[in-house]
mmCIF file of C-alpha atoms in Angstrom:
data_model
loop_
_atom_site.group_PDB
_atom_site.id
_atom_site.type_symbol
_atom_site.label_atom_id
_atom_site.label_comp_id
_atom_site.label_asym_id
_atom_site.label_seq_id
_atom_site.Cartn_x
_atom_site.Cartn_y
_atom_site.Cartn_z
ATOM 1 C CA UNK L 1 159.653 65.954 195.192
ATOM 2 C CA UNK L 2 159.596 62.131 194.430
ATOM 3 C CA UNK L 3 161.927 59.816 193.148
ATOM 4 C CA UNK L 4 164.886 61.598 190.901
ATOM 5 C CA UNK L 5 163.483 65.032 191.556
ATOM 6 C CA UNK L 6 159.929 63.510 190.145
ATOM 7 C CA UNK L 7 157.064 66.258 191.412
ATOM 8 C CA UNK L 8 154.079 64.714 192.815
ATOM 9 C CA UNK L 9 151.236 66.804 192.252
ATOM 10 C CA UNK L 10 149.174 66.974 195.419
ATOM 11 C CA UNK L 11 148.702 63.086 195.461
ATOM 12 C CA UNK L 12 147.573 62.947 192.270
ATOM 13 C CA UNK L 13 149.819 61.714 189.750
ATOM 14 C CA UNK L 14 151.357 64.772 188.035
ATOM 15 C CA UNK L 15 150.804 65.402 184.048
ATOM 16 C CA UNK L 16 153.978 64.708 181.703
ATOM 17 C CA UNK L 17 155.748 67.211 180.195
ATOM 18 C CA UNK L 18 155.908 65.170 176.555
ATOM 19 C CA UNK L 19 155.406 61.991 175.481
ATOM 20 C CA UNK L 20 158.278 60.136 173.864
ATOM 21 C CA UNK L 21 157.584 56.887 171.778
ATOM 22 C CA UNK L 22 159.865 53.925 171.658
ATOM 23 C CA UNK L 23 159.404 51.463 168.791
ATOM 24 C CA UNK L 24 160.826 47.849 168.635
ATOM 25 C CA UNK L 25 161.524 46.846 165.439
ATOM 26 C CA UNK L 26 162.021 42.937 166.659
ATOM 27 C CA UNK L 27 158.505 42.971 168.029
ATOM 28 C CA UNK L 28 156.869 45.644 165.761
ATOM 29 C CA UNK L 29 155.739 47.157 168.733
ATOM 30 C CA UNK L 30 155.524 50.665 170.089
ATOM 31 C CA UNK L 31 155.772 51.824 173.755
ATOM 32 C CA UNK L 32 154.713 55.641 175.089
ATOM 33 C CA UNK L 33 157.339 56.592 177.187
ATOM 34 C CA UNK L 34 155.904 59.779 179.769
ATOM 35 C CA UNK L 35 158.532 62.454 180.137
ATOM 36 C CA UNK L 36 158.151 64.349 183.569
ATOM 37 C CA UNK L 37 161.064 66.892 183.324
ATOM 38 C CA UNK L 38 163.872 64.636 183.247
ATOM 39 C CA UNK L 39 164.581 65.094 179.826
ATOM 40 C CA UNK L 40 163.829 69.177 179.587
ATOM 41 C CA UNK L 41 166.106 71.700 179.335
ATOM 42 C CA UNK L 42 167.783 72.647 182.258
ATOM 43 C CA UNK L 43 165.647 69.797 183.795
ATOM 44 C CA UNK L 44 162.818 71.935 184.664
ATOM 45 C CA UNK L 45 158.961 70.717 184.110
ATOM 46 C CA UNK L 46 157.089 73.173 182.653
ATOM 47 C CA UNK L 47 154.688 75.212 184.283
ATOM 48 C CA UNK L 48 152.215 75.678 181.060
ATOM 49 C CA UNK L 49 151.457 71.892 180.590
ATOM 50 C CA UNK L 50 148.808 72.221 182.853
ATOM 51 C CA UNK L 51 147.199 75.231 180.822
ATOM 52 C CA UNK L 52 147.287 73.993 177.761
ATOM 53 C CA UNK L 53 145.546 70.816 179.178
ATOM 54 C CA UNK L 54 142.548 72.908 180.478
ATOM 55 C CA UNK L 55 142.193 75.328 177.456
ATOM 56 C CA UNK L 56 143.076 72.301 174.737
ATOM 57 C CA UNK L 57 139.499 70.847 176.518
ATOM 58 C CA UNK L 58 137.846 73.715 176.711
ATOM 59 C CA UNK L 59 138.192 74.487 172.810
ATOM 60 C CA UNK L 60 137.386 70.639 172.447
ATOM 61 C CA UNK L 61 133.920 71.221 174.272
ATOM 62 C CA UNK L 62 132.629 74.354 172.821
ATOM 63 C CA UNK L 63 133.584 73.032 169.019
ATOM 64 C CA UNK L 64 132.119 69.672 169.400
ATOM 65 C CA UNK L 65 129.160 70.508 171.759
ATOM 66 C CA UNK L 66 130.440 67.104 173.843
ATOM 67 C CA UNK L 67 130.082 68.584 177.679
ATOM 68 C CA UNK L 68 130.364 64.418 178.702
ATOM 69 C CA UNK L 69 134.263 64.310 178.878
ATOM 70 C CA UNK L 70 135.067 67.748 180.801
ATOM 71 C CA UNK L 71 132.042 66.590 183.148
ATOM 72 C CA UNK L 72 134.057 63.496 184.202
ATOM 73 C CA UNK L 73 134.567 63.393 187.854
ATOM 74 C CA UNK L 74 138.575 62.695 186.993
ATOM 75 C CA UNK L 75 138.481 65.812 184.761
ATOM 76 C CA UNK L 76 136.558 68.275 187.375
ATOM 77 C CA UNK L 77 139.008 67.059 189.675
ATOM 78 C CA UNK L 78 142.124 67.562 187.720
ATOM 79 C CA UNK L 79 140.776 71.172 186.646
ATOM 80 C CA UNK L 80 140.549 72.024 190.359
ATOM 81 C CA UNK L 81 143.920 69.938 191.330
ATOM 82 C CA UNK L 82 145.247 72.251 188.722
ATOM 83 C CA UNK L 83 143.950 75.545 189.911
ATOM 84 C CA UNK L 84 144.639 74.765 193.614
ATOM 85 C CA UNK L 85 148.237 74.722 193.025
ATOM 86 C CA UNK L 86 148.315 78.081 191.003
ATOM 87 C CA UNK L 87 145.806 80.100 193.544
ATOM 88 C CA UNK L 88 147.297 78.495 196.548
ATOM 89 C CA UNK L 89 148.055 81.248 198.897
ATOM 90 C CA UNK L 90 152.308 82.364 199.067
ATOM 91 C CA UNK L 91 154.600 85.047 199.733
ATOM 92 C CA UNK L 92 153.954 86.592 196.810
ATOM 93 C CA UNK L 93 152.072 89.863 196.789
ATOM 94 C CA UNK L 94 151.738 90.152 193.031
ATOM 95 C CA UNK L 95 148.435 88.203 191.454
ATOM 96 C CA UNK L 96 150.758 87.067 188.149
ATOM 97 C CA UNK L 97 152.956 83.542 188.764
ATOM 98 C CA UNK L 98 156.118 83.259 189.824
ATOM 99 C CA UNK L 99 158.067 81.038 188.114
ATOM 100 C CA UNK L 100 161.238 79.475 187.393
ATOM 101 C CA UNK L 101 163.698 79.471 185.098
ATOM 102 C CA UNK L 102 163.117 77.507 181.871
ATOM 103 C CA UNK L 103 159.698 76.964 182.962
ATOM 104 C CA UNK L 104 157.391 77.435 180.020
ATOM 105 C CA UNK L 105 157.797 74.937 176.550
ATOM 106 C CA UNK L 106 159.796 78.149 174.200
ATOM 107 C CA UNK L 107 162.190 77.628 172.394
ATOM 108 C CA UNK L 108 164.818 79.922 172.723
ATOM 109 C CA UNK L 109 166.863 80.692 175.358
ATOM 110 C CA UNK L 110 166.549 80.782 179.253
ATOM 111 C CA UNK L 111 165.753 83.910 181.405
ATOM 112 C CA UNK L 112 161.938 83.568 181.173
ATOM 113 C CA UNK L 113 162.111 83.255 185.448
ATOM 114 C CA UNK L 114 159.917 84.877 187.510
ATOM 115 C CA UNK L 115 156.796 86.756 185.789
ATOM 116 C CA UNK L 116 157.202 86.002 182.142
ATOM 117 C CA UNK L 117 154.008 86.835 179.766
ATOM 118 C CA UNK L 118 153.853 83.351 178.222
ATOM 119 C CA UNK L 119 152.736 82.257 181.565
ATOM 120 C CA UNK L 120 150.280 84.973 182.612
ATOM 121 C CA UNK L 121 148.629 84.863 179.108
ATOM 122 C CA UNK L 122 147.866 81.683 179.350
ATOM 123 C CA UNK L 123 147.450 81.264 183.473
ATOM 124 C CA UNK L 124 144.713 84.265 182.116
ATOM 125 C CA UNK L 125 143.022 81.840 179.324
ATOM 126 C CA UNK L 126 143.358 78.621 181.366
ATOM 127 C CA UNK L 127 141.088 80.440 184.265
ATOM 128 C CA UNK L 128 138.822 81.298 181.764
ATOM 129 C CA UNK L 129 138.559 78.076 180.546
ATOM 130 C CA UNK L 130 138.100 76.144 183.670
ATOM 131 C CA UNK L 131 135.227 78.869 184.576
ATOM 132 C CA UNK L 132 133.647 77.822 181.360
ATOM 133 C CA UNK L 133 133.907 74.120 182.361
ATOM 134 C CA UNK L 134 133.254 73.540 186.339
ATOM 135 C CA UNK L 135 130.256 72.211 187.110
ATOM 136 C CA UNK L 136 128.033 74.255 189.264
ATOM 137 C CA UNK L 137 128.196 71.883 192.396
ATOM 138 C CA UNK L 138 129.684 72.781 195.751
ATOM 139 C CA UNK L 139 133.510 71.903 194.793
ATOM 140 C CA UNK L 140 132.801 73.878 191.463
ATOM 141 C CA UNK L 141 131.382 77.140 193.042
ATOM 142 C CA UNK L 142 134.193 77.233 195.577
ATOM 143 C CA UNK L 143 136.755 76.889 192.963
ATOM 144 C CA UNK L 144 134.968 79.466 190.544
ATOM 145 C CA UNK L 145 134.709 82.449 193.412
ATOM 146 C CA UNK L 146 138.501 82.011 193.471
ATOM 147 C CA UNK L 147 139.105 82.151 189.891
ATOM 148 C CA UNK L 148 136.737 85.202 189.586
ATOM 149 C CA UNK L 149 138.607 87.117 192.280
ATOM 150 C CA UNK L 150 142.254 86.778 190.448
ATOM 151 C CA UNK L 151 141.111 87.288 187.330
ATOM 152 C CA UNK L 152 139.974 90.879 188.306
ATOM 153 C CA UNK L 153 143.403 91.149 189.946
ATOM 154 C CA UNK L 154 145.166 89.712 187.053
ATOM 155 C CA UNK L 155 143.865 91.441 184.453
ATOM 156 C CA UNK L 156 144.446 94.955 186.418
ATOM 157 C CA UNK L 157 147.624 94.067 186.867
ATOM 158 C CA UNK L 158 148.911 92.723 183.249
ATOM 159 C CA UNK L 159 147.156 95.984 181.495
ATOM 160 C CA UNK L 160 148.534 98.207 184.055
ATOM 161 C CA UNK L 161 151.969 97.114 184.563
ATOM 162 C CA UNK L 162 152.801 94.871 181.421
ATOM 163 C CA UNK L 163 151.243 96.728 178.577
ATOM 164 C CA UNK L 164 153.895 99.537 176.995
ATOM 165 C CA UNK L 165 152.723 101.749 174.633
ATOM 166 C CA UNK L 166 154.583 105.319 173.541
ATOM 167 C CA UNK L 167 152.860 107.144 176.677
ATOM 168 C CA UNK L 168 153.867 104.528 178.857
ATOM 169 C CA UNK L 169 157.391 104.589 177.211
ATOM 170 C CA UNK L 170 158.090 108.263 177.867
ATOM 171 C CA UNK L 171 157.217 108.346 181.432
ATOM 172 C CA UNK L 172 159.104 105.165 182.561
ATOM 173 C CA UNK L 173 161.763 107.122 180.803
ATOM 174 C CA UNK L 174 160.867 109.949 183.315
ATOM 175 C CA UNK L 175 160.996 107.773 186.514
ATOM 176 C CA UNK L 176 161.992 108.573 189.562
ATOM 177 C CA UNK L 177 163.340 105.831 191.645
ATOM 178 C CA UNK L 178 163.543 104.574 195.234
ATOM 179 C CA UNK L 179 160.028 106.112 195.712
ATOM 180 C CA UNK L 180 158.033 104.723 199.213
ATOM 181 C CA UNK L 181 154.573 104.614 199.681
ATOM 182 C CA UNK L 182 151.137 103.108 197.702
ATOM 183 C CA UNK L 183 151.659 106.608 196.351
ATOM 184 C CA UNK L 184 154.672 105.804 194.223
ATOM 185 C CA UNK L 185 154.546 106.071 190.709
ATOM 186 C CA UNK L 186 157.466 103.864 189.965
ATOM 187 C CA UNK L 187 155.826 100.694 191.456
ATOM 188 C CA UNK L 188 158.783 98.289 190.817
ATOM 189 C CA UNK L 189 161.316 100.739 191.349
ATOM 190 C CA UNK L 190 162.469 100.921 186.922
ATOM 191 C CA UNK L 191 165.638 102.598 186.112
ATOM 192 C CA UNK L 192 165.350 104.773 183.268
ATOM 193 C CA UNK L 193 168.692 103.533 182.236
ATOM 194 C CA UNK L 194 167.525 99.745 181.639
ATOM 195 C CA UNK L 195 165.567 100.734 178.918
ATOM 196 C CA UNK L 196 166.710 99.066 175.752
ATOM 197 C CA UNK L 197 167.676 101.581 172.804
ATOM 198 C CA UNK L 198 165.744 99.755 170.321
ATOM 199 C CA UNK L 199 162.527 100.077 171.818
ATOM 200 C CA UNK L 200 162.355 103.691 170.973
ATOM 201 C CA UNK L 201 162.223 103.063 167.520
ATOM 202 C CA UNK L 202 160.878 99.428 168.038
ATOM 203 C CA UNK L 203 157.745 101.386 169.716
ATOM 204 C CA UNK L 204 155.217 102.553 167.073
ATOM 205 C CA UNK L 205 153.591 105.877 166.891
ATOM 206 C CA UNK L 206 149.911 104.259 167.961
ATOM 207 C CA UNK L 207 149.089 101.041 169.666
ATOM 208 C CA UNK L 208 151.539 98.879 172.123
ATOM 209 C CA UNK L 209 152.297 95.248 173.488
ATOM 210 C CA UNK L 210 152.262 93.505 176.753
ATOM 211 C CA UNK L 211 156.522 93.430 177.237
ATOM 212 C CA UNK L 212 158.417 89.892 178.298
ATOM 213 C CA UNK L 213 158.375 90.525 181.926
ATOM 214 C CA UNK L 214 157.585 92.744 184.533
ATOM 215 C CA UNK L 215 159.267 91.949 188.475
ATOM 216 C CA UNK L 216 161.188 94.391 190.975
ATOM 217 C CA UNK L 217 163.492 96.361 189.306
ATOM 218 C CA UNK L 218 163.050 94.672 186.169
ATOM 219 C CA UNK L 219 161.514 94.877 182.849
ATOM 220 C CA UNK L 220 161.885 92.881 179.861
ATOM 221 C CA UNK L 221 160.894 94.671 176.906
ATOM 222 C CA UNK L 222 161.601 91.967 174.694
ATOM 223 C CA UNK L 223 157.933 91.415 172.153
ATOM 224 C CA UNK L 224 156.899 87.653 171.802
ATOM 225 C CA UNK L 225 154.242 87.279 169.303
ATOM 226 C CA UNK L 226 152.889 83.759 171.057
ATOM 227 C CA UNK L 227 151.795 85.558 173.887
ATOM 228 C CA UNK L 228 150.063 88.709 172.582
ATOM 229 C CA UNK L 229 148.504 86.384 170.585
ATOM 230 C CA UNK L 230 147.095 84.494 173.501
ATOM 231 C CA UNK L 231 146.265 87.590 175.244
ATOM 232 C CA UNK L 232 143.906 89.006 172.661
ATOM 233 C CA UNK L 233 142.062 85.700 171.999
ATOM 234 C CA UNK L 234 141.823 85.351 175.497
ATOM 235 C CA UNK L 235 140.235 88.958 176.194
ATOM 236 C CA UNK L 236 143.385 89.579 178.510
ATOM 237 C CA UNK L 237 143.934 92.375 175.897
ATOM 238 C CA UNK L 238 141.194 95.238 176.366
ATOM 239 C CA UNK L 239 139.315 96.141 172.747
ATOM 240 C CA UNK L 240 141.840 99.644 172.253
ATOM 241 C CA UNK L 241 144.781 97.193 173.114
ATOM 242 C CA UNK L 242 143.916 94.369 170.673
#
C-alpha cells in the first residue's frame, strides 16, 4: 500500500476506480480528477476495474478489426500485469477469487466478500479476452498456458458448485454435514437449514442459475441478473444452462 492506503500495482501505476471531473467556471476549464478507492464505498477499490478494462478492449478489437492498440507493448503489458496478480499463486485452494468486501462496482448493499459471481463471471470473460488478445511471443505464451489451465479449473468449478437447479436444490436439502474425505458429497460442508424459504418456490420446475456465492459453509442463493448475463455471453454457462 502507498500513500493514504493508495495500492501500487506491481510497480506499475494502478488503474482508477472512476474518473471524477472538476470544472472551473473562472477559467472555463475542466480537470479529470483519478479516483483510486478513496472515494468508494467502504473505501475499497474494486476488484472488476481491471476486467472490464481487458474485455471493454477486447469487444473494441473484434468490432472494429483495429488489432494496433491491444498490440501496444503498454497494453500487452498491462493485460499480463493484470493477470499476474489474479493467477498469482496463494493460500487459496479454490480456482474462483477471493475477495473483499465491497469489492466489485454494484450497487446495493455490502456482503459480496469472498467468492461472489459478479467477480468469477467476469474474472471468466476477462481470461477469455486476454487469450483472444496476447500476442503469440514468449511473454504471451507463458501467460496464455496459465490462463488455459484455470479456465478448465474455473469453469469445473462455477458449473459444479455455483449452478442450482431443482436437482441440485433437493439434494443440498438432503446433506449430510461434517463429512471428511475427497469422497464427501457436501464439499463446503452446507447446512440444510441455511437454505432460504423462497428459493423453493423461487426455483423453477426446468432450468437454474449460478447463485450469489459459494465459500465454506456458505451459500448465497440470492439471483443477480448482471452476472448470469455475463456468464452466458461469456460461454461460462454450458449450452443446457444458458
Amino acid at each position: 500500500m502507498g500513500e493514504k492506503g493508495r495500492p501500487i500495482h506491481l510497480g506499475a501505476g494502478v488503474m482508477p476506480a472512476s474518473f471524477k471531473v472538476l470544472h472551473d467556471p473562472v477559467k472555463n476549464y475542466e480537470t479529470i480528477i483519478a479516483d483510486f478507492g478513496e472515494c468508494a464505498i467502504g473505501r475499497v477499490a474494486p476488484i472488476d476495474l481491471g476486467f472490464w478494462w481487458i474485455i471493454l478492449l477486447c469487444a473494441y478489437t473484434k468490432s472494429t478489426g483495429d488489432t494496433s492498440l491491444a498490440e501496444l507493448p503498454k497494453c500487452q503489458r498491462g493485460i499480463r500485469l493484470i493477470l499476474t496478480l489474479c493467477l498469482s499463486e496463494a493460500f487459496d485452494t479454490f480456482p474462483t477469487l477471493l475477495c473483499a468486501d465491497g469489492c466489485c462496482m454494484i450497487d446495493r448493499r455490502m456482503g459480496v466478500y469472498e467468492y461472489p459471481i459478479e467477480i468469477q463471471a467476469l474474472f471468466f470473460m476477462a481470461l477469455r479476452c486476454a487469450l483472444y488478445l496476447l500476442k503469440n511471443d514468449d511473454e504471451g505464451k507463458e501467460c496464455a498456458d496459465r490462463i488455459s489451465k484455470r479456465l478448465h479449473a474455473l469453469s469445473y468449478h462455477m458449473r459444479s458448485f455455483f449452478w442450482l437447479d431443482i436437482k441440485q436444490l433437493n439434494d443440498i436439502y438432503r446433506y449430510k454435514t461434517e463429512e471428511y474425505s475427497h469422497t464427501a458429497v457436501n464439499k463446503f460442508n452446507v447446512m440444510p437449514d441455511s437454505l432460504p424459504d423462497w428459493v423453493f418456490d423461487f426455483m423453477p420446475t426446468r432450468g437454474g442459475y449460478f447463485i450469489g456465492n459459494v465459500s465454506p459453509a456458505r451459500m448465497d442463493f440470492r439471483w443477480f441478473c448482471l452476472s448470469n448475463c455475463i456468464a452466458i455471453l461469456s460461454s461460462l454457462a454450458t449450452p443446457e444452462q444458458a
